[in-house]
């Protein structure tokens, strides 16, 4: 049996690292090392020239100090000998200054002093013509004592005549030694700078490692490609803002919903969208979840999430499309509720009609049927004449039937007029339903129980008013009733109440509006809901301009009956 072949062990490859942290650290260390090496070289290059210049100037200064008129008298009044006064003075100065040599010569270039006495009386090895011509000389040159930094000056007598020259040399090895002595300290400073730079590079790279979650550049590239595909492929609008409120990112769906193009990127949000609720919601000036806003003919639901860098990401959902599906469902539910409320009354009417027919009271039966049909028709006509939205009309017809069942008169105020251009009809249905239900509970059982509902518009703002003849709401409780869970009613079997009014206020505030309560004309409660931008833009063939009656103004022809408005049509079902 042959042995099973095993896979060869993979060799570890050494090369360029893949992680962002490692690559950045390596690049930073390379840059820091290169910069320090370049700086060290640039410092050493002029340092050598500076040391040469300092040595030559030092030699020239010694030469100028040596070239005195007294020395000139000794040159002209003696002979060049190893034990002469000129040699003695030159050696004294040389030993005192640390110079390598001090050579004093006459006008012919003959040495009168030298470090080696055997050279006294001989011609100098370098050209002394410039110094004998009266010019100072500084140079690096080689002579009998080797390479040195030299300074030469003319030697003048008391009358200023040039009688010779003085040449002073500084050993060049000492200059080189000073340069070499400076290198360790310079390298120490460079090493310290390199260590600090390496530490800083490491700390920066570690921070970058945390921020990039230790990803490789290939991973970041893949994530970026995936993010672009996701952002431009999802059916929700995404808007990213920076700390200054400028648009950092707009995906395709956000451009469609907001009606802007790619040129909006990089511009301030208020400049792109203009002033209004949409800008306030996206900028975070309005807080909350699932905030409703209107942009053109679209109803948008916005949620804003701050980011760690001080910016924010806003997601937008198009609620306009959902309205088309929900409108028919809500209408059906409203009709079903109305039919359920009429079931009991309809049975009573059939029994009454059957009794009249059995008693052969045919005329009375015809009158009874005519009256019942007329009341139903009048009820629908009264509602649809004022309320053009089918959802709200169906709701109010159903609520009128329920109110009649409980012996409460439900009226539609004559100032009511609501066009079929609601941006969020389901939200308004929820608010009207909750307020009417509360009004029914409050008015039922009181003398002359009644409810009045008014819906009218001011521009694109919808104002809803629901008043009842119940006991009212005390002033100290007018804010508490909008608190979730607060109620004055007995708890039902499921143990939850106090949700309707908080829901009404939440719906209103999401649209930038308000919900308040005050005392009604019948001393009961009157709830007022204001919904800005609740109507879509007017079509080219529509003219809905009207001046609504102020909420606090009395109706024309008011009868003075408590809680009744003169001329208001009573929507009442007979039992």
Coordinates of N, CA, C and O in Angstrom, one line a residue, residues 327 387-394 418-422 425 429:
X327 N -54.7 52.9 1.0 CA -55.9 53.7 0.9 C -57.2 52.8 0.8 O -58.1 53.0 1.5
X387 N -66.0 66.8 3.4 CA -64.8 66.1 3.4 C -64.6 65.3 2.1 O -65.4 64.3 1.8
X388 N -63.6 65.7 1.3 CA -63.5 65.1 0.0 C -62.5 63.9 0.0 O -62.5 63.2 -1.0
X389 N -61.8 63.7 1.1 CA -60.9 62.6 1.2 C -61.7 61.3 1.5 O -62.5 61.3 2.5
X390 N -61.7 60.3 0.7 CA -62.6 59.1 0.9 C -62.3 58.4 2.2 O -63.3 57.9 2.8
X391 N -61.1 58.3 2.7 CA -60.8 57.7 3.9 C -61.5 58.4 5.1 O -62.1 57.7 5.9
X392 N -61.3 59.7 5.2 CA -61.9 60.4 6.3 C -63.4 60.5 6.2 O -64.1 60.4 7.2
X393 N -63.9 60.6 4.9 CA -65.4 60.5 4.8 C -66.0 59.2 5.3 O -67.0 59.2 6.0
X394 N -65.4 58.1 4.9 CA -65.9 56.8 5.3 C -65.8 56.7 6.9 O -66.7 56.2 7.5
X418 N -62.3 70.1 3.3 CA -61.0 69.4 3.2 C -60.8 68.7 1.9 O -61.6 67.8 1.5
X419 N -59.9 69.2 1.0 CA -59.7 68.7 -0.3 C -59.1 67.3 -0.3 O -58.5 66.9 0.7
X420 N -59.2 66.6 -1.4 CA -58.6 65.2 -1.5 C -57.1 65.3 -2.0 O -56.8 64.8 -3.0
X421 N -56.3 66.0 -1.2 CA -54.9 66.2 -1.5 C -54.0 66.0 -0.3 O -53.0 66.6 -0.1
X422 N -54.5 65.1 0.6 CA -53.7 64.9 1.9 C -52.4 64.1 1.6 O -52.4 63.2 0.8
X425 N -53.0 60.7 4.5 CA -54.4 60.5 5.0 C -54.6 59.5 6.1 O -55.4 59.7 7.0
X429 N -56.5 60.0 9.6 CA -57.6 59.1 10.0 C -57.3 58.6 11.4 O -58.3 58.5 12.2

